[in-house]
GROMACS .gro file of C-alpha atoms in nm:
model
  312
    1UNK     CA    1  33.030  -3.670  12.981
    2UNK     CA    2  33.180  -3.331  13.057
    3UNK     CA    3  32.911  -3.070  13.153
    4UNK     CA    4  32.853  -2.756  12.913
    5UNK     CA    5  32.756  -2.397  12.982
    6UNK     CA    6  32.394  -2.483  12.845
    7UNK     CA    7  32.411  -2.744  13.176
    8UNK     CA    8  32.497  -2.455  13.381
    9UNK     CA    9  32.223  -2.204  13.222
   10UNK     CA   10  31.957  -2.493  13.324
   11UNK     CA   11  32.114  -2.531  13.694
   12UNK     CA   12  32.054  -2.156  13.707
   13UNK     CA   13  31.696  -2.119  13.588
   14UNK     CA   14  31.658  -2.432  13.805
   15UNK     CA   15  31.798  -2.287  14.127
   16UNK     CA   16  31.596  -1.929  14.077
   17UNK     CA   17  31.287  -2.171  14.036
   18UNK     CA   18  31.358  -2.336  14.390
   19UNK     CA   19  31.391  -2.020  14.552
   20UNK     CA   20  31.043  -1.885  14.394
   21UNK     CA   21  30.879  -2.137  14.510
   22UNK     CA   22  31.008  -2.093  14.863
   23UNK     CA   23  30.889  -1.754  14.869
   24UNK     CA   24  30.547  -1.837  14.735
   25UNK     CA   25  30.558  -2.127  15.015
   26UNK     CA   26  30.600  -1.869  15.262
   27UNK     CA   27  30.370  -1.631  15.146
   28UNK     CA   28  30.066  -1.853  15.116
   29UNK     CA   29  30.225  -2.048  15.420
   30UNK     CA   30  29.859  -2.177  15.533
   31UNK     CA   31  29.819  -2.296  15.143
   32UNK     CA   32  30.126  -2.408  15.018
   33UNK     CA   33  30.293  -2.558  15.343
   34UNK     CA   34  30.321  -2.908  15.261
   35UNK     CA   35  30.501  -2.846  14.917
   36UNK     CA   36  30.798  -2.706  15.134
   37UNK     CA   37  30.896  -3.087  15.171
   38UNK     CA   38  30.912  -3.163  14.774
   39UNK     CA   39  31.069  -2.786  14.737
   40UNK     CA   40  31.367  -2.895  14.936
   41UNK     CA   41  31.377  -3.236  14.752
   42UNK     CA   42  31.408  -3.025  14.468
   43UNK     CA   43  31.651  -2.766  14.584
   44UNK     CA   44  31.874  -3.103  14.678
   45UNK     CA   45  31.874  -3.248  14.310
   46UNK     CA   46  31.976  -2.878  14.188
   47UNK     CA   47  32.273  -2.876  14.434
   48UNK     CA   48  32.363  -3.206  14.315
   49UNK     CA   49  32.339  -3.106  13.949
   50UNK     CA   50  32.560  -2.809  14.016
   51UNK     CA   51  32.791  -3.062  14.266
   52UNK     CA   52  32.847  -3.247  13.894
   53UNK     CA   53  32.852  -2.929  13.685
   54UNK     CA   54  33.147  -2.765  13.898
   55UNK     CA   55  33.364  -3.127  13.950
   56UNK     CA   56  33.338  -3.217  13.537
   57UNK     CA   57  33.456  -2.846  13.472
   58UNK     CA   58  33.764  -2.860  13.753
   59UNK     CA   59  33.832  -3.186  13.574
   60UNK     CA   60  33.805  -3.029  13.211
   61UNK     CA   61  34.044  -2.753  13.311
   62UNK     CA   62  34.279  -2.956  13.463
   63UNK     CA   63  34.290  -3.140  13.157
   64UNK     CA   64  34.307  -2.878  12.910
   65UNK     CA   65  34.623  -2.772  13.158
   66UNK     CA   66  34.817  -3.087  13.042
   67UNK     CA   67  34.791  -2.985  12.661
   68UNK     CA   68  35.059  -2.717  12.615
   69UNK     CA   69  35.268  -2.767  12.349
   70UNK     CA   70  35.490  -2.622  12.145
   71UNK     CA   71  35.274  -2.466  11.783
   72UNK     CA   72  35.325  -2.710  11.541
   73UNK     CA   73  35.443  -2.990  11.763
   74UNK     CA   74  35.698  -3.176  11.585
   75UNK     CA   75  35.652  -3.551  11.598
   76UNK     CA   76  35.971  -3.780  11.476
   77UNK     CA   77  35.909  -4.094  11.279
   78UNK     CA   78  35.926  -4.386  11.451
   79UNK     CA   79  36.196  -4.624  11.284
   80UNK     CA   80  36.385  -4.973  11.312
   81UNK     CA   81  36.696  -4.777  11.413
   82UNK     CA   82  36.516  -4.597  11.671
   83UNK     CA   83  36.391  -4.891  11.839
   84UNK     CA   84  36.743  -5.112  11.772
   85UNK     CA   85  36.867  -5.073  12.142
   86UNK     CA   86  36.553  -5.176  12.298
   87UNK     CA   87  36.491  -5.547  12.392
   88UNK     CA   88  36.412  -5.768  12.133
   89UNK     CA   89  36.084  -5.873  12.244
   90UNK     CA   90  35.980  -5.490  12.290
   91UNK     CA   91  36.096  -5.445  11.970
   92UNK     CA   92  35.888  -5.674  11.832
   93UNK     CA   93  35.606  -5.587  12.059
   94UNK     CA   94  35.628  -5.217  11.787
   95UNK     CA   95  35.669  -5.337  11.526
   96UNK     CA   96  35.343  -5.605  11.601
   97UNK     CA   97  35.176  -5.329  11.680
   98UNK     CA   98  35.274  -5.130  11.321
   99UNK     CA   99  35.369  -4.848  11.473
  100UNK     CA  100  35.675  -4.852  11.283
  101UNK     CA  101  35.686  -4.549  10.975
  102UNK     CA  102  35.417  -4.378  11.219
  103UNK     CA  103  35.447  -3.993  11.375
  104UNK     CA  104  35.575  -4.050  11.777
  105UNK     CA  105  35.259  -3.992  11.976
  106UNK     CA  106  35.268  -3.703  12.202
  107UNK     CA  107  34.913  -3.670  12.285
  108UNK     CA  108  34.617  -3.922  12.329
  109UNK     CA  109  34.280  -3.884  12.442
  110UNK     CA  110  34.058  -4.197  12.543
  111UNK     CA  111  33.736  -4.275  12.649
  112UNK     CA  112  33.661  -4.595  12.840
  113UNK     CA  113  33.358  -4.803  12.963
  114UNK     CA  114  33.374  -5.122  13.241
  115UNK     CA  115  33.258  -5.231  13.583
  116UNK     CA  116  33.471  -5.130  13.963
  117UNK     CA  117  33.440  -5.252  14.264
  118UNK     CA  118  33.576  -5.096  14.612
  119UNK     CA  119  33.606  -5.414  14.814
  120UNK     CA  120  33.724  -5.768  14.703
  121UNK     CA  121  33.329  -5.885  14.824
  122UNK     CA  122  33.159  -5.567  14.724
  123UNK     CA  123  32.946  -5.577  14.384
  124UNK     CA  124  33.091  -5.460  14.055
  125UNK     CA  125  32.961  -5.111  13.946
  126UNK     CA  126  32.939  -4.958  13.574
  127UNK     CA  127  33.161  -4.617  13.489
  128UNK     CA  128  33.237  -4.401  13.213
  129UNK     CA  129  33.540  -4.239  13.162
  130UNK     CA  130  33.752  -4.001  12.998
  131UNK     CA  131  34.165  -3.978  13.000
  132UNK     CA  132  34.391  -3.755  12.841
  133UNK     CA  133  34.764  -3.797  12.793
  134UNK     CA  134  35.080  -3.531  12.752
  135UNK     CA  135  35.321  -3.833  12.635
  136UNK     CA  136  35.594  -3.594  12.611
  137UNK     CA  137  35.605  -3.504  12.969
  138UNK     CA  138  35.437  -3.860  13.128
  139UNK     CA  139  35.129  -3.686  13.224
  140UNK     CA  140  34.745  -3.737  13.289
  141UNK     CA  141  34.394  -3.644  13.371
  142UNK     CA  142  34.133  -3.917  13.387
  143UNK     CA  143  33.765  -3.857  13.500
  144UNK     CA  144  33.507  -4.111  13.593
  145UNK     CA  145  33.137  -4.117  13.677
  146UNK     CA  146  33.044  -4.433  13.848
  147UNK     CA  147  32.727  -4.557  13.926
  148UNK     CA  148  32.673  -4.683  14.281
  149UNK     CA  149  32.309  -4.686  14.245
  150UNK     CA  150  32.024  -4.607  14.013
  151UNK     CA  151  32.048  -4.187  14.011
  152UNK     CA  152  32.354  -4.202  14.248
  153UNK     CA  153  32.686  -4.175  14.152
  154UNK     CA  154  33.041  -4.143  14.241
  155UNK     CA  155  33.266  -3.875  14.072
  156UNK     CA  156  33.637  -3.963  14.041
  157UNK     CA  157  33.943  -3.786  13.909
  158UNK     CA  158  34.267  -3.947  13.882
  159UNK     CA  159  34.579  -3.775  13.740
  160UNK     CA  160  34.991  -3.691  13.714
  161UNK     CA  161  35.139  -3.388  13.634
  162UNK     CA  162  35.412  -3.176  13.665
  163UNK     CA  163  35.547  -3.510  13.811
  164UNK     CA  164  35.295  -3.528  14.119
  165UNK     CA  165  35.012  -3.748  14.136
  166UNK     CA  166  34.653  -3.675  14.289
  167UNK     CA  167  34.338  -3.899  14.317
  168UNK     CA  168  33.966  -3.722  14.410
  169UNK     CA  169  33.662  -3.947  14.484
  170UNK     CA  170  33.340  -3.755  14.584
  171UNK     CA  171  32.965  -3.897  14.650
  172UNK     CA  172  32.719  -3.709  14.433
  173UNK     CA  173  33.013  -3.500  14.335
  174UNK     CA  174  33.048  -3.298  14.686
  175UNK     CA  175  33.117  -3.523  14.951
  176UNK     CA  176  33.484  -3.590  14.925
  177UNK     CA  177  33.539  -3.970  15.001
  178UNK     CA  178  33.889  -3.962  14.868
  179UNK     CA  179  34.137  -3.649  14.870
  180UNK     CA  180  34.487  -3.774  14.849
  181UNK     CA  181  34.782  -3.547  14.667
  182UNK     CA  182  35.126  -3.515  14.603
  183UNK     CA  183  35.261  -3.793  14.870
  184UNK     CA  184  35.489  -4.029  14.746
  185UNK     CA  185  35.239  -4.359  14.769
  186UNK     CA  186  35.026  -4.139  14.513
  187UNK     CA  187  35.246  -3.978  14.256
  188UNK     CA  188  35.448  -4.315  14.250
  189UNK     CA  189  35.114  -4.478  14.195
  190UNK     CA  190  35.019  -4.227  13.921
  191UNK     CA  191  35.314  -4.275  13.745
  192UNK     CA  192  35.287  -4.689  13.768
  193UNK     CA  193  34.971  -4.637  13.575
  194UNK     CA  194  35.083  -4.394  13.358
  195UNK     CA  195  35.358  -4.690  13.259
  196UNK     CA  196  35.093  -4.970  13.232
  197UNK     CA  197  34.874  -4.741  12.980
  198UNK     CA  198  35.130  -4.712  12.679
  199UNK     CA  199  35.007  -5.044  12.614
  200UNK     CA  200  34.783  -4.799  12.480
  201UNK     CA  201  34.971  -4.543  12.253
  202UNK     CA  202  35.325  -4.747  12.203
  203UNK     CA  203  35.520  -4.540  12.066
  204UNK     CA  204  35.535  -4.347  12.384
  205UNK     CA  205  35.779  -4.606  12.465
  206UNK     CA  206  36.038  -4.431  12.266
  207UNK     CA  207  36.040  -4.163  12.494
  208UNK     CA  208  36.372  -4.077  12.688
  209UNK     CA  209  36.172  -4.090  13.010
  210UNK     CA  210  36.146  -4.407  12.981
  211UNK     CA  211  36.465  -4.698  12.960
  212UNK     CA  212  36.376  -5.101  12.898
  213UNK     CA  213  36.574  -5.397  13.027
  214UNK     CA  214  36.566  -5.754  12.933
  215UNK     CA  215  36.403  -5.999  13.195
  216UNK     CA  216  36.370  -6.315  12.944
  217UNK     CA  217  36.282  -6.385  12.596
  218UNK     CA  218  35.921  -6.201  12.660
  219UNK     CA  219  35.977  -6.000  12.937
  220UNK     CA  220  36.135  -5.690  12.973
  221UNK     CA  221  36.147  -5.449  13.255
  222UNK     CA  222  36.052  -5.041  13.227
  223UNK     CA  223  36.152  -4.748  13.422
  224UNK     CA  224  36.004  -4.457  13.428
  225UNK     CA  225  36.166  -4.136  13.542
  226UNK     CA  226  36.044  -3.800  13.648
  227UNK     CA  227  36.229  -3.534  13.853
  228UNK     CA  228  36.474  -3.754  13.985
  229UNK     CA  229  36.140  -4.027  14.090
  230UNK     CA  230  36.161  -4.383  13.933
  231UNK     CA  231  35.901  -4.674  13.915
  232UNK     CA  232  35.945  -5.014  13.754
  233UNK     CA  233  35.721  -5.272  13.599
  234UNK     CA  234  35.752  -5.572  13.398
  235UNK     CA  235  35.543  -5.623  13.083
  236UNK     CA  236  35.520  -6.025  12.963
  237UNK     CA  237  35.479  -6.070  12.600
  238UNK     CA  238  35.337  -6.342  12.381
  239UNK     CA  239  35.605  -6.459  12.133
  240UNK     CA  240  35.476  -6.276  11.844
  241UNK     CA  241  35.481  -5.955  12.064
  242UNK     CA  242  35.156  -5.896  12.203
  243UNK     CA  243  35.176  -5.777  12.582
  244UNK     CA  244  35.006  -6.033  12.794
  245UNK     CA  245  35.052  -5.830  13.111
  246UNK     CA  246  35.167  -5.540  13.321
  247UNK     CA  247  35.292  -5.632  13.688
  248UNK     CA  248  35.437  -5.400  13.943
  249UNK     CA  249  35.483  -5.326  14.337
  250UNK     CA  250  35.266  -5.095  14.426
  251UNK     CA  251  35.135  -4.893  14.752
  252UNK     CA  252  34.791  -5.038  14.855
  253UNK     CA  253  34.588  -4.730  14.956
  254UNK     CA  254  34.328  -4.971  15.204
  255UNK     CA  255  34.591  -5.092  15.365
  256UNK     CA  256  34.692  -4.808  15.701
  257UNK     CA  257  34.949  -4.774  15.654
  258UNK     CA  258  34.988  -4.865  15.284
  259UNK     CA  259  35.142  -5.144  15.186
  260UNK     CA  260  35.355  -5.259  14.908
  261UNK     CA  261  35.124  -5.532  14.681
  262UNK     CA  262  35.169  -5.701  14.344
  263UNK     CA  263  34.925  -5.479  14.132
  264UNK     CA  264  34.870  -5.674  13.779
  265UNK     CA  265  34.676  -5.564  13.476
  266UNK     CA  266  34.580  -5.842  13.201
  267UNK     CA  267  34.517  -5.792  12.863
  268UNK     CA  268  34.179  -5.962  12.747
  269UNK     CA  269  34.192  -5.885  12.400
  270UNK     CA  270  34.336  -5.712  12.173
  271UNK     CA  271  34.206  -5.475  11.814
  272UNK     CA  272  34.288  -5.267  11.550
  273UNK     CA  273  34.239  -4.873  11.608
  274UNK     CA  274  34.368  -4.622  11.363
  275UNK     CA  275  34.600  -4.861  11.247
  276UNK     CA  276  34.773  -4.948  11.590
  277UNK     CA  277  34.735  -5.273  11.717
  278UNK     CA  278  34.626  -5.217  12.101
  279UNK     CA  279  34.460  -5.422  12.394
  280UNK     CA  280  34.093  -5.300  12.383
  281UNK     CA  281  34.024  -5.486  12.698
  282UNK     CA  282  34.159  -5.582  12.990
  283UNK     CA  283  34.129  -5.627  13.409
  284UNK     CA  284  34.304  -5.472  13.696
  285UNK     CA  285  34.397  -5.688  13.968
  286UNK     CA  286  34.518  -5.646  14.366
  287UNK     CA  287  34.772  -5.947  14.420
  288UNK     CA  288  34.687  -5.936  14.824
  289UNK     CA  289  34.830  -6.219  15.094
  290UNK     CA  290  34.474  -6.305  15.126
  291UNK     CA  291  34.319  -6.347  14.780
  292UNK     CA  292  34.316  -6.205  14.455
  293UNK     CA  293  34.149  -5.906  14.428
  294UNK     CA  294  33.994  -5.801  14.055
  295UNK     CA  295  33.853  -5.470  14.138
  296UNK     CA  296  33.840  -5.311  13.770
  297UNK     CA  297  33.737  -5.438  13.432
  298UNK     CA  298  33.781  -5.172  13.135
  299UNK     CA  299  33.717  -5.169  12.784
  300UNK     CA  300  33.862  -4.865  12.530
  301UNK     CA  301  33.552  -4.749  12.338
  302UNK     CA  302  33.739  -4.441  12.131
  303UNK     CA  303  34.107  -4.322  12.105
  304UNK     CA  304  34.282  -4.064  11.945
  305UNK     CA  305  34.655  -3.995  11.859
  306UNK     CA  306  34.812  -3.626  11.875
  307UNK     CA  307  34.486  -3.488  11.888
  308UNK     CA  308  34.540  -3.203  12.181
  309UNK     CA  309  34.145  -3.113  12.221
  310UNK     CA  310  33.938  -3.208  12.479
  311UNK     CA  311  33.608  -3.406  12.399
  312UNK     CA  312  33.270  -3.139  12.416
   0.00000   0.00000   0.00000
């Protein structure tokens, strides 16, 4: 997904070829006019191509930025005594997912596949994606590639750290369409998802950042707190401790000013990955006045626990 330096070698040779062409246009003007048209057409796709090549790359190094840890990273063992004060149900939520006897995660990396959509009546549009996790501090970097069209695409890159949140959305990868940072609405955002997706690694749950409270026999509340910032959610869990559901307030960025809406993400179903029981699938979903609105399906296609290395 993530563009390499033999991409940029080709956008080079690529871009030198444009520009001889141009000057062979000009010299054999009376010749070679009417391939000036399809020489700019081609001069476009190269600017494109290089649009991609330098968004992927500001993405990959903002990644890479979140992986800092200590050599040799320590990881504790997650026990029944470590997870005794938590709510019963979210204890049994760990335990169902066997994470129990396991090494604390501290890092994940992720890559994800599904369908978005931009306006409750717009059509749904296929995306890749790649997200990488610091557990230890609540941080993340996730990059998308949407398609809006055949051969056009949307470049997005979503993350949290060092406790502020930032979204990017660019056409083609150069027209910014979205370029929101650092404002409360955002980073409280960022860190609501960043709560949702331990559904994903559990055992981040252990985590001092984060303190649980009993709702009802399967539900339980989480807060998460960075530099003096707190969100809350409420996870519902089946009986035997799967979570059915993540549901939290959250700033509505269509709405100007933003509003406060029910944002809700159900789990569709549920699998086995490197021994930890996780939800593979599941839908995002925009709990307006008007309507429901289920802008984003996803589906987990590869994860990987305390592995600190960016995919190639």
């Amino acid at each position: 997904m993530l563009y390499s330096h033999t991409k940029f070698v080709s956008i080079l040779i690529a871009f030198f070829v444009v520009i001889l062409l141009q000057v062979i246009i000009i010299l054999f003007w009376k010749q070679a006019k009417y391939w000036t048209i399809a020489n700019l057409f081609l001069l476009l796709i190269v600017v494109f191509w290089y649009g991609a090549y330098s968004f992927m790359n500001m993405a990959r190094e903002e990644s890479a930025g979140i992986f800092h840890f200590e050599e040799n990273q320590s990881t504790a063992i997650v026990t029944e005594e470590r997870i005794s004060q938590f709510p019963l149900i979210v204890q049994q939520w760990l335990r169902n997912s066997q994470v129990i006897g396991t090494s604390q995660t501290y890092a994940v990396r992720l890559q994800q596949k599904g369908e978005m959509r931009t306006k409750p009546d717009a059509d749904f549009m296929p995306f890749e994606a790649a997200q990488y996790f610091n557990c230890v501090n609540a941080s993340f970097v996730w990059t998308t590639k949407v398609r809006m069209f055949p051969k056009v695409y949307l470049f997005g890159r979503d993350k949290l750290v060092n406790a502020k949140g930032a979204m990017l959305i660019k056409l083609g990868a150069l027209i910014s369409v979205v370029d929101e940072r650092e404002s409360y609405e955002i980073t409280s955002g960022a860190m609501l998802r960043y709560l949702a997706e331990i559904c994903w690694f559990p055992s981040a749950a252990l985590y001092d950042h984060i303190q649980w409270k009993s709702i009802s026999d399967t539900s339980a509340e989480a807060t998460l707190t960075i530099n003096n910032i707190s969100v809350s959610g409420v996870f519902n869990f089946s009986e035997k401790g799967e979570i059915l559901s993540f549901t939290a307030d959250r700033f509505y960025g269509d709405a100007k000013p933003p509003t406060l809406e029910k944002w809700c993400i159900e789990m569709l179903s549920y699998k086995e990955v490197n021994n930890i029981i996780i939800p593979d699938k599941a839908k995002v979903i925009w709990k307006l006045p008007e309507d429901d609105f289920h802008w984003l399906t996803l589906e987990i296609v590869e994860i990987e626990y305390n592995v600190p290395v960016l995919y190639e």
